Short mmCIF file of C-alpha atoms in Angstrom, two decimals:
data_model
loop_
_atom_site.label_atom_id
_atom_site.label_comp_id
_atom_site.label_asym_id
_atom_site.label_seq_id
_atom_site.Cartn_x
_atom_site.Cartn_y
_atom_site.Cartn_z
CA MET A 1 17.03 -16.81 32.15
CA VAL A 2 14.83 -15.30 29.46
CA THR A 3 13.86 -17.41 26.43
CA ILE A 4 13.92 -15.69 23.05
CA VAL A 5 11.85 -17.42 20.37
CA PHE A 6 12.47 -16.62 16.69
CA LEU A 7 9.67 -17.21 14.22
CA GLY A 8 9.72 -17.55 10.44
CA LYS A 9 12.63 -15.89 8.65
CA LEU A 10 14.03 -14.54 11.91
CA ALA A 11 14.86 -18.09 12.96
CA ASP A 12 17.08 -18.34 9.86
CA LEU A 13 18.83 -15.08 10.74
CA ALA A 14 19.29 -16.31 14.31
CA GLY A 15 20.50 -19.71 13.13
CA ALA A 16 18.29 -21.33 15.79
CA PRO A 17 14.61 -21.37 16.79
CA SER A 18 15.37 -20.02 20.27
CA LEU A 19 18.02 -18.66 22.57
CA GLN A 20 18.45 -18.18 26.32
CA LEU A 21 19.67 -14.85 27.72
CA SER A 22 20.19 -13.69 31.30
CA ALA A 23 17.41 -11.89 33.15
CA PRO A 24 16.58 -9.09 33.50
CA LEU A 25 16.49 -8.03 29.87
CA ASP A 26 15.32 -4.82 28.20
CA TRP A 27 15.09 -3.92 24.49
CA ALA A 28 18.62 -2.49 24.32
CA GLY A 29 20.01 -5.51 26.14
CA LEU A 30 18.22 -7.88 23.79
CA LYS A 31 19.49 -6.15 20.66
CA ALA A 32 23.04 -6.00 22.04
CA ALA A 33 22.97 -9.78 22.54
CA LEU A 34 21.79 -10.54 18.97
CA PRO A 35 23.93 -10.76 15.83
CA SER A 36 23.83 -7.32 14.16
CA ALA A 37 21.76 -8.36 11.12
CA LEU A 38 19.15 -9.78 13.47
CA ALA A 39 19.29 -6.77 15.81
CA GLU A 40 18.58 -4.53 12.84
CA ALA A 41 15.75 -6.76 11.62
CA VAL A 42 13.92 -6.80 14.94
CA ASP A 43 13.83 -2.99 14.93
CA ASP A 44 11.79 -3.05 11.71
CA PRO A 45 8.23 -2.06 12.71
CA ARG A 46 6.83 -4.92 10.60
CA ASN A 47 8.44 -7.36 13.01
CA ARG A 48 6.31 -7.65 16.17
CA VAL A 49 7.24 -8.70 19.68
CA ALA A 50 5.28 -10.76 22.18
CA LEU A 51 6.09 -11.14 25.87
CA ASN A 52 4.72 -14.35 27.39
CA GLY A 53 2.31 -14.80 24.50
CA ALA A 54 0.93 -11.24 24.47
CA LEU A 55 1.84 -8.77 21.72
CA ILE A 56 3.46 -5.62 23.05
CA ALA A 57 2.67 -2.24 21.49
CA ASP A 58 5.94 -0.54 22.46
CA LYS A 59 9.01 -2.69 21.82
CA ALA A 60 11.38 -0.11 23.27
CA GLY A 61 9.60 -0.43 26.62
CA LEU A 62 10.22 -4.20 26.83
CA GLN A 63 11.15 -5.45 30.31
CA ALA A 64 11.64 -9.20 30.69
CA GLY A 65 12.41 -10.98 33.96
CA GLU A 66 13.38 -14.46 35.05
CA GLY A 67 11.42 -17.17 33.25
CA ASP A 68 9.83 -14.82 30.72
CA GLU A 69 9.51 -15.67 27.04
CA ILE A 70 10.05 -13.10 24.30
CA ALA A 71 8.86 -14.01 20.78
CA LEU A 72 10.12 -12.15 17.72
CA LEU A 73 7.50 -12.33 15.00
CA PRO A 74 8.00 -11.40 11.35
CA PRO A 75 5.00 -10.63 9.12
CA VAL A 76 2.85 -13.71 8.59
CA SER A 77 3.10 -15.43 5.24
CA GLY A 78 -0.35 -15.13 3.77
CA GLY A 79 -1.61 -17.35 0.95
CA MET B 1 -21.22 -26.08 17.71
CA ARG B 2 -17.73 -24.64 17.65
CA ASP B 3 -14.64 -26.68 16.84
CA ILE B 4 -11.30 -24.87 16.49
CA ARG B 5 -8.13 -26.93 16.14
CA LEU B 6 -4.49 -26.90 15.14
CA LEU B 7 -3.55 -30.30 13.72
CA HIS B 8 -0.05 -31.73 13.58
CA GLN B 9 -1.05 -34.74 11.44
CA MET B 10 -2.66 -35.32 8.05
CA PHE B 11 -6.45 -35.10 8.20
CA ILE B 12 -9.32 -36.08 5.93
CA PRO B 13 -11.81 -33.20 5.68
CA GLY B 14 -14.80 -35.50 5.10
CA THR B 15 -14.29 -37.10 8.51
CA LEU B 16 -14.70 -33.66 10.13
CA ILE B 17 -17.47 -32.22 7.96
CA GLY B 18 -19.94 -35.10 8.31
CA PRO B 19 -20.01 -34.99 12.12
CA PHE B 20 -19.98 -31.16 12.09
CA THR B 21 -23.08 -31.06 9.88
CA GLN B 22 -24.79 -33.65 12.09
CA ALA B 23 -23.97 -31.56 15.16
CA ASN B 24 -26.01 -28.62 13.83
CA PRO B 25 -29.51 -30.01 13.31
CA GLY B 26 -31.98 -27.58 11.74
CA LEU B 27 -29.38 -25.79 9.64
CA GLY B 28 -30.47 -24.29 6.32
CA GLY B 29 -27.05 -24.48 4.73
CA VAL B 30 -23.48 -25.42 5.36
CA CYS B 31 -20.56 -23.97 3.44
CA THR B 32 -17.13 -25.58 3.57
CA PHE B 33 -13.78 -24.58 2.18
CA VAL B 34 -10.86 -26.98 2.06
CA GLY B 35 -7.44 -25.70 1.01
CA GLU B 36 -4.79 -28.14 -0.18
CA VAL B 37 -1.08 -27.81 -0.92
CA ARG B 38 -0.93 -27.14 -4.66
CA TYR B 39 1.35 -29.06 -6.98
CA ASP B 40 3.22 -25.87 -7.85
CA GLN B 41 6.16 -26.31 -10.16
CA GLY B 42 9.04 -27.87 -8.30
CA VAL B 43 7.46 -27.62 -4.84
CA GLU B 44 8.27 -30.73 -2.81
CA ALA B 45 6.89 -29.69 0.56
CA LEU B 46 5.36 -26.84 2.52
CA GLU B 47 6.16 -26.18 6.16
CA LEU B 48 3.84 -24.22 8.42
CA THR B 49 5.33 -22.83 11.60
CA HIS B 50 3.15 -21.34 14.31
CA TYR B 51 3.62 -19.77 17.72
CA GLU B 52 1.19 -21.67 19.89
CA PRO B 53 0.59 -18.90 22.50
CA LEU B 54 -0.66 -16.60 19.72
CA THR B 55 -1.86 -18.91 16.95
CA LEU B 56 -4.62 -20.88 18.66
CA PRO B 57 -5.98 -17.91 20.70
CA GLY B 58 -5.91 -15.94 17.43
CA MET B 59 -8.07 -18.58 15.74
CA HIS B 60 -10.53 -18.49 18.65
CA GLU B 61 -10.68 -14.71 18.44
CA LEU B 62 -11.37 -14.98 14.69
CA ALA B 63 -14.19 -17.45 15.45
CA ASP B 64 -15.62 -14.96 18.00
CA ARG B 65 -15.62 -12.26 15.34
CA ALA B 66 -17.30 -14.56 12.82
CA PHE B 67 -20.04 -15.45 15.34
CA ALA B 68 -20.51 -11.74 16.12
CA ARG B 69 -20.66 -10.72 12.48
CA PHE B 70 -22.77 -13.50 10.94
CA GLU B 71 -25.83 -15.45 12.07
CA LEU B 72 -24.12 -18.79 12.60
CA MET B 73 -25.20 -22.05 14.18
CA GLY B 74 -21.78 -23.63 14.04
CA LEU B 75 -18.22 -23.04 12.94
CA LEU B 76 -15.44 -25.54 12.30
CA MET B 77 -11.93 -24.16 11.77
CA VAL B 78 -9.06 -26.58 11.45
CA HIS B 79 -5.51 -25.67 10.36
CA ARG B 80 -2.52 -27.89 9.80
CA VAL B 81 0.97 -27.08 11.05
CA GLY B 82 4.21 -28.94 10.32
CA VAL B 83 5.50 -30.31 7.03
CA LEU B 84 2.92 -31.02 4.33
CA ARG B 85 3.24 -32.65 0.91
CA PRO B 86 1.45 -31.45 -2.25
CA GLY B 87 -2.16 -32.67 -2.24
CA GLU B 88 -2.49 -32.67 1.55
CA PRO B 89 -5.22 -30.51 3.10
CA ILE B 90 -3.92 -27.42 4.97
CA VAL B 91 -7.11 -25.83 6.15
CA CYS B 92 -10.79 -26.64 6.51
CA VAL B 93 -13.41 -24.06 7.48
CA SER B 94 -17.07 -25.00 7.65
CA ALA B 95 -19.96 -22.75 8.68
CA ALA B 96 -23.53 -23.85 9.38
CA ALA B 97 -26.35 -21.31 9.36
CA LEU B 98 -30.06 -20.92 8.76
CA HIS B 99 -29.36 -18.92 5.59
CA ARG B 100 -26.83 -19.49 2.86
CA ARG B 101 -25.45 -15.93 2.78
CA ASP B 102 -24.26 -16.16 6.40
CA ALA B 103 -22.67 -19.58 5.85
CA ILE B 104 -20.85 -18.57 2.65
CA ASP B 105 -19.74 -15.15 3.92
CA ALA B 106 -18.48 -16.57 7.22
CA VAL B 107 -16.26 -19.07 5.39
CA ASP B 108 -14.99 -16.33 3.08
CA PHE B 109 -14.29 -14.05 6.09
CA CYS B 110 -12.47 -16.75 8.07
CA MET B 111 -10.37 -17.85 5.09
CA ASP B 112 -9.28 -14.29 4.26
CA HIS B 113 -8.21 -13.78 7.86
CA LEU B 114 -6.53 -17.18 8.23
CA LYS B 115 -4.61 -16.52 5.03
CA SER B 116 -3.22 -13.13 5.89
CA ALA B 117 -3.85 -12.22 9.51
CA ALA B 118 -3.30 -15.48 11.40
CA TRP B 119 -0.02 -16.37 13.08
CA PHE B 120 1.40 -18.82 10.57
CA TRP B 121 4.70 -18.67 8.75
CA LYS B 122 5.12 -20.73 5.61
CA ARG B 123 8.07 -21.87 3.64
CA GLU B 124 8.28 -24.19 0.70
CA LYS B 125 10.95 -26.60 -0.41
CA ARG B 126 12.06 -26.37 -4.02
CA ASP B 127 15.03 -28.35 -5.34
CA GLY B 128 15.89 -29.33 -1.81
CA GLN B 129 16.02 -25.70 -0.59
CA TRP B 130 13.56 -24.02 1.78
CA HIS B 131 12.18 -20.60 0.75
CA TRP B 132 10.01 -18.39 2.97
CA ILE B 133 6.70 -17.31 1.47
CA GLU B 134 6.12 -13.56 1.56
CA PRO B 135 2.67 -12.00 2.02
CA ARG B 136 0.95 -11.29 -1.30
CA GLU B 137 -0.79 -8.05 -2.24
CA GLN B 138 -3.95 -10.04 -3.11
CA ASP B 139 -4.18 -11.28 0.48
CA HIS B 140 -4.18 -7.73 1.83
CA SER B 141 -6.85 -6.59 -0.61
CA ASP B 142 -8.95 -9.66 0.27
CA LEU B 143 -8.71 -8.69 3.93
CA ALA B 144 -9.58 -5.05 3.27
CA ARG B 145 -13.00 -6.14 1.96
CA TRP B 146 -14.09 -6.83 5.55
CA GLN B 147 -13.02 -3.51 7.04
CA ALA B 148 -16.06 -1.52 5.93
CA MET C 1 -14.51 -32.29 -14.05
CA ARG C 2 -18.11 -31.26 -14.49
CA ASP C 3 -21.02 -33.06 -12.90
CA ILE C 4 -24.52 -31.56 -13.23
CA ARG C 5 -27.49 -33.56 -12.04
CA LEU C 6 -31.14 -33.47 -11.07
CA LEU C 7 -31.83 -36.10 -8.42
CA HIS C 8 -35.19 -37.65 -7.66
CA GLN C 9 -34.00 -39.48 -4.54
CA MET C 10 -32.38 -38.53 -1.20
CA PHE C 11 -28.63 -38.07 -1.50
CA ILE C 12 -25.73 -37.83 0.93
CA PRO C 13 -23.50 -34.88 -0.03
CA GLY C 14 -20.33 -36.50 1.36
CA THR C 15 -20.64 -39.35 -1.12
CA LEU C 16 -20.49 -36.82 -3.99
CA ILE C 17 -17.89 -34.40 -2.61
CA GLY C 18 -15.17 -36.96 -1.86
CA PRO C 19 -15.06 -38.36 -5.41
CA PHE C 20 -15.42 -34.85 -6.87
CA THR C 21 -12.37 -33.63 -4.93
CA GLN C 22 -10.40 -36.72 -5.98
CA ALA C 23 -11.36 -36.08 -9.60
CA ASN C 24 -9.60 -32.69 -9.57
CA PRO C 25 -5.99 -33.46 -8.61
CA GLY C 26 -3.78 -30.42 -8.16
CA LEU C 27 -6.56 -28.16 -6.89
CA GLY C 28 -5.65 -25.40 -4.44
CA GLY C 29 -9.06 -25.23 -2.84
CA VAL C 30 -12.54 -26.63 -2.99
CA CYS C 31 -15.61 -24.82 -1.75
CA THR C 32 -18.87 -26.63 -1.17
CA PHE C 33 -22.33 -25.46 -0.23
CA VAL C 34 -25.04 -27.85 0.87
CA GLY C 35 -28.57 -26.56 1.39
CA GLU C 36 -31.04 -28.52 3.48
CA VAL C 37 -34.76 -28.25 4.09
CA ARG C 38 -35.04 -26.19 7.27
CA TYR C 39 -37.22 -27.22 10.19
CA ASP C 40 -39.37 -24.11 9.75
CA GLN C 41 -42.29 -23.84 12.07
CA GLY C 42 -45.02 -26.25 11.04
CA VAL C 43 -43.40 -27.26 7.75
CA GLU C 44 -43.91 -30.96 7.12
CA ALA C 45 -42.54 -31.24 3.60
CA LEU C 46 -41.22 -29.27 0.66
CA GLU C 47 -41.99 -30.16 -2.94
CA LEU C 48 -39.80 -29.07 -5.83
CA THR C 49 -41.35 -29.20 -9.28
CA HIS C 50 -39.25 -28.72 -12.39
CA TYR C 51 -39.78 -28.68 -16.13
CA GLU C 52 -37.15 -31.05 -17.42
CA PRO C 53 -36.75 -29.50 -20.91
CA LEU C 54 -35.75 -26.19 -19.29
CA THR C 55 -34.40 -27.09 -15.85
CA LEU C 56 -31.45 -29.33 -16.68
CA PRO C 57 -30.31 -27.32 -19.75
CA GLY C 58 -30.61 -24.21 -17.52
CA MET C 59 -28.26 -25.79 -14.96
CA HIS C 60 -25.77 -26.64 -17.71
CA GLU C 61 -25.96 -23.07 -19.01
CA LEU C 62 -25.31 -21.79 -15.47
CA ALA C 63 -22.28 -24.09 -15.25
CA ASP C 64 -21.02 -22.71 -18.58
CA ARG C 65 -21.30 -19.19 -17.20
CA ALA C 66 -19.45 -20.14 -14.01
CA PHE C 67 -16.62 -21.74 -16.03
CA ALA C 68 -16.44 -18.61 -18.21
CA ARG C 69 -16.45 -16.21 -15.27
CA PHE C 70 -14.14 -17.98 -12.79
CA GLU C 71 -10.91 -19.95 -13.12
CA LEU C 72 -12.32 -23.36 -12.27
CA MET C 73 -10.95 -26.87 -12.45
CA GLY C 74 -14.22 -28.56 -11.63
CA LEU C 75 -17.85 -27.90 -10.80
CA LEU C 76 -20.41 -30.18 -9.18
CA MET C 77 -24.02 -29.00 -9.18
CA VAL C 78 -26.70 -31.33 -7.89
CA HIS C 79 -30.31 -30.36 -7.19
CA ARG C 80 -33.13 -32.43 -5.76
CA VAL C 81 -36.64 -32.50 -7.15
CA GLY C 82 -39.71 -34.18 -5.70
CA VAL C 83 -40.97 -34.25 -2.13
CA LEU C 84 -38.39 -33.59 0.61
CA ARG C 85 -38.64 -33.76 4.39
CA PRO C 86 -37.02 -31.27 6.78
CA GLY C 87 -33.33 -32.08 7.21
CA GLU C 88 -32.91 -33.55 3.72
CA PRO C 89 -30.35 -31.95 1.39
CA ILE C 90 -31.87 -29.98 -1.52
CA VAL C 91 -28.78 -28.73 -3.28
CA CYS C 92 -25.04 -29.29 -3.34
CA VAL C 93 -22.64 -27.09 -5.29
CA SER C 94 -18.92 -27.70 -5.14
CA ALA C 95 -16.21 -25.81 -7.04
CA ALA C 96 -12.54 -26.78 -7.31
CA ALA C 97 -9.94 -24.21 -8.34
CA LEU C 98 -6.29 -23.31 -8.00
CA HIS C 99 -7.22 -20.29 -5.88
CA ARG C 100 -9.75 -19.95 -3.09
CA ARG C 101 -11.42 -16.79 -4.38
CA ASP C 102 -12.53 -18.51 -7.60
CA ALA C 103 -13.83 -21.56 -5.72
CA ILE C 104 -15.79 -19.52 -3.14
CA ASP C 105 -17.16 -16.99 -5.64
CA ALA C 106 -18.22 -19.70 -8.09
CA VAL C 107 -20.26 -21.44 -5.38
CA ASP C 108 -21.80 -18.14 -4.32
CA PHE C 109 -22.63 -17.31 -7.97
CA CYS C 110 -24.18 -20.71 -8.70
CA MET C 111 -26.22 -20.71 -5.48
CA ASP C 112 -27.64 -17.23 -6.11
CA HIS C 113 -28.69 -18.28 -9.61
CA LEU C 114 -30.07 -21.67 -8.59
CA LYS C 115 -32.10 -19.96 -5.88
CA SER C 116 -33.76 -17.32 -7.98
CA ALA C 117 -33.16 -17.87 -11.68
CA ALA C 118 -33.38 -21.64 -12.11
CA TRP C 119 -36.54 -23.40 -13.25
CA PHE C 120 -37.80 -24.77 -9.97
CA TRP C 121 -41.13 -24.21 -8.31
CA LYS C 122 -41.45 -24.90 -4.61
CA ARG C 123 -44.34 -25.41 -2.29
CA GLU C 124 -44.40 -26.38 1.31
CA LYS C 125 -46.87 -28.39 3.32
CA ARG C 126 -48.08 -26.85 6.58
CA ASP C 127 -50.90 -28.39 8.61
CA GLY C 128 -51.59 -30.76 5.76
CA GLN C 129 -52.00 -27.92 3.21
CA TRP C 130 -49.65 -27.11 0.33
CA HIS C 131 -48.60 -23.45 -0.11
CA TRP C 132 -46.56 -22.11 -3.05
CA ILE C 133 -43.40 -20.25 -2.13
CA GLU C 134 -43.14 -16.82 -3.69
CA PRO C 135 -39.82 -15.27 -4.79
CA ARG C 136 -38.22 -13.17 -2.03
CA GLU C 137 -36.78 -9.69 -2.46
CA GLN C 138 -33.49 -10.90 -0.94
CA ASP C 139 -33.07 -13.41 -3.75
CA HIS C 140 -33.33 -10.70 -6.37
CA SER C 141 -30.83 -8.47 -4.63
CA ASP C 142 -28.44 -11.43 -4.27
CA LEU C 143 -28.70 -12.00 -8.00
CA ALA C 144 -28.15 -8.34 -8.82
CA ARG C 145 -24.67 -8.54 -7.24
CA TRP C 146 -23.45 -10.49 -10.29
CA GLN C 147 -24.79 -8.13 -12.94
CA ALA C 148 -21.92 -5.60 -12.78
CA MET D 1 -53.06 -32.87 -30.38
CA VAL D 2 -51.07 -30.21 -28.54
CA THR D 3 -50.00 -30.87 -24.93
CA ILE D 4 -50.30 -27.97 -22.52
CA VAL D 5 -48.11 -28.31 -19.37
CA PHE D 6 -48.89 -26.18 -16.32
CA LEU D 7 -46.12 -25.50 -13.83
CA GLY D 8 -46.21 -24.30 -10.23
CA LYS D 9 -49.27 -22.34 -9.21
CA LEU D 10 -50.73 -22.52 -12.72
CA ALA D 11 -51.23 -26.27 -12.26
CA ASP D 12 -53.49 -25.45 -9.29
CA LEU D 13 -55.51 -22.98 -11.38
CA ALA D 14 -55.76 -25.56 -14.16
CA GLY D 15 -56.70 -28.30 -11.72
CA ALA D 16 -54.31 -30.65 -13.56
CA PRO D 17 -50.63 -30.72 -14.52
CA SER D 18 -51.42 -30.95 -18.23
CA LEU D 19 -54.13 -30.85 -20.84
CA GLN D 20 -54.53 -31.94 -24.47
CA LEU D 21 -55.99 -29.55 -27.05
CA SER D 22 -56.51 -29.97 -30.78
CA ALA D 23 -53.85 -28.80 -33.23
CA PRO D 24 -53.25 -26.31 -34.70
CA LEU D 25 -53.35 -23.89 -31.77
CA ASP D 26 -52.52 -20.19 -31.52
CA TRP D 27 -52.45 -17.87 -28.47
CA ALA D 28 -56.08 -16.81 -28.83
CA GLY D 29 -57.17 -20.44 -29.29
CA LEU D 30 -55.24 -21.50 -26.22
CA LYS D 31 -56.74 -18.79 -24.02
CA ALA D 32 -60.23 -19.52 -25.28
CA ALA D 33 -59.81 -23.16 -24.26
CA LEU D 34 -58.68 -22.35 -20.70
CA PRO D 35 -60.85 -21.49 -17.69
CA SER D 36 -61.09 -17.68 -17.50
CA ALA D 37 -58.99 -17.24 -14.33
CA LEU D 38 -56.22 -19.22 -15.97
CA ALA D 39 -56.57 -17.42 -19.31
CA GLU D 40 -56.12 -14.14 -17.46
CA ALA D 41 -53.13 -15.44 -15.51
CA VAL D 42 -51.23 -16.63 -18.56
CA ASP D 43 -51.50 -13.13 -20.06
CA ASP D 44 -49.51 -11.74 -17.10
CA PRO D 45 -46.04 -10.92 -18.47
CA ARG D 46 -44.43 -12.59 -15.41
CA ASN D 47 -45.78 -15.91 -16.64
CA ARG D 48 -43.56 -17.21 -19.46
CA VAL D 49 -44.32 -19.65 -22.25
CA ALA D 50 -42.13 -22.34 -23.77
CA LEU D 51 -42.81 -24.22 -26.99
CA ASN D 52 -41.14 -27.64 -27.16
CA GLY D 53 -38.75 -26.70 -24.36
CA ALA D 54 -37.68 -23.31 -25.74
CA LEU D 55 -38.88 -20.05 -24.19
CA ILE D 56 -40.74 -17.82 -26.61
CA ALA D 57 -40.29 -14.05 -26.55
CA ASP D 58 -43.65 -13.18 -28.05
CA LYS D 59 -46.54 -15.16 -26.57
CA ALA D 60 -49.10 -13.59 -28.91
CA GLY D 61 -47.22 -15.05 -31.87
CA LEU D 62 -47.50 -18.63 -30.57
CA GLN D 63 -48.24 -21.24 -33.24
CA ALA D 64 -48.39 -24.85 -32.12
CA GLY D 65 -48.92 -27.84 -34.41
CA GLU D 66 -49.57 -31.54 -34.06
CA GLY D 67 -47.41 -33.14 -31.31
CA ASP D 68 -46.10 -29.84 -29.94
CA GLU D 69 -45.79 -29.14 -26.21
CA ILE D 70 -46.63 -25.75 -24.73
CA ALA D 71 -45.44 -25.09 -21.16
CA LEU D 72 -46.91 -22.29 -19.06
CA LEU D 73 -44.34 -21.15 -16.51
CA PRO D 74 -45.02 -18.90 -13.53
CA PRO D 75 -42.13 -17.05 -11.83
CA VAL D 76 -39.72 -19.45 -10.15
CA SER D 77 -39.90 -19.71 -6.39
CA GLY D 78 -36.52 -18.57 -5.20
CA GLY D 79 -35.10 -19.37 -1.78
#
């Protein structure tokens, strides 16, 4: 399984703070498994992605395997 | 002396600042900023969410940059997460240095970065409803001051 | 809340800052700077002389300017006079405001003015001899930042 | 009498923190009553003069009467 963690507003869109999906998982597979509003949101370049706690520069190249954790990170809130 | 922490419980800044100052003998000055949850109209609570694998390493990285940029003897950086009530402290940054300019500028630098570049998401409860807080333009312009 | 004082005896900044923060309910942030006598090589003591008829009114005037220039809820400005030993606090400035920028900038502003435009004369004792401290170029350039 | 208060370095030159001179006293009278090194120093425009706690813009126009206090103020020390 791959754990998907939703932060901030994205957790509201997901209706839960996290979700388990089957491994292996790539970017297209992740988006296909998410509700459409959320799938659209995560494509927004302002929303970042981390794999096992490290930010990834190229979302489209995401490759997650068994036991990995993907975090979907909206812009931080500021003041 | 370097003390970087995420706190899940209420804290009293004075209990951190006294020992921090004592731990940096020979300092010329110590500057401290404490941010509290404001009593904004109708705000009942503020919740800070973080993503531990990024948030704490991000604070350590910010401390590294502050030590590299300013002549510091010590840096204390403490941030609350969880649900906070108006009047509770959210953040405490304290910098000890030989000279006042380094101490004051380091606190200013860390606060600007904690406010708009650290991995925290905030929402506030008004009339029983939670509302996410969006980044403010002012925070970005504050941050831009350090990019020269 | 405004508290401006010249102190002739040792003071513990924490005992002033706690009550000051409490006295400004609803603040968003409080910034505090504490300056101490550094353990500079061979320095045994520092003496601060003042001229009461100018020094205290000058501190009040500086506080007026800080309140006019920044959005402040409270300002604490305490300065020692007399003979101080290394490690003793000389000055404590604390500013409470709704927003962090006002609190930090007000402390920075007051410190720059206390350091180079307030009516204090300092001398330090090295090897049993007193030496007057001359103004430093850095202090003037710090002050010039506020003249825009 | 007029009280003359010497601050900072000027107290060293005067050899005392203060001095009493007869009233009335003008700038020339004050300088004449001071040791020459001190008289020269107080003429330096960096050294300011206060009469009864108020800075005066024009030293040469100083006029002190019975009970007045003149303070001679060198540049403040800074940092």
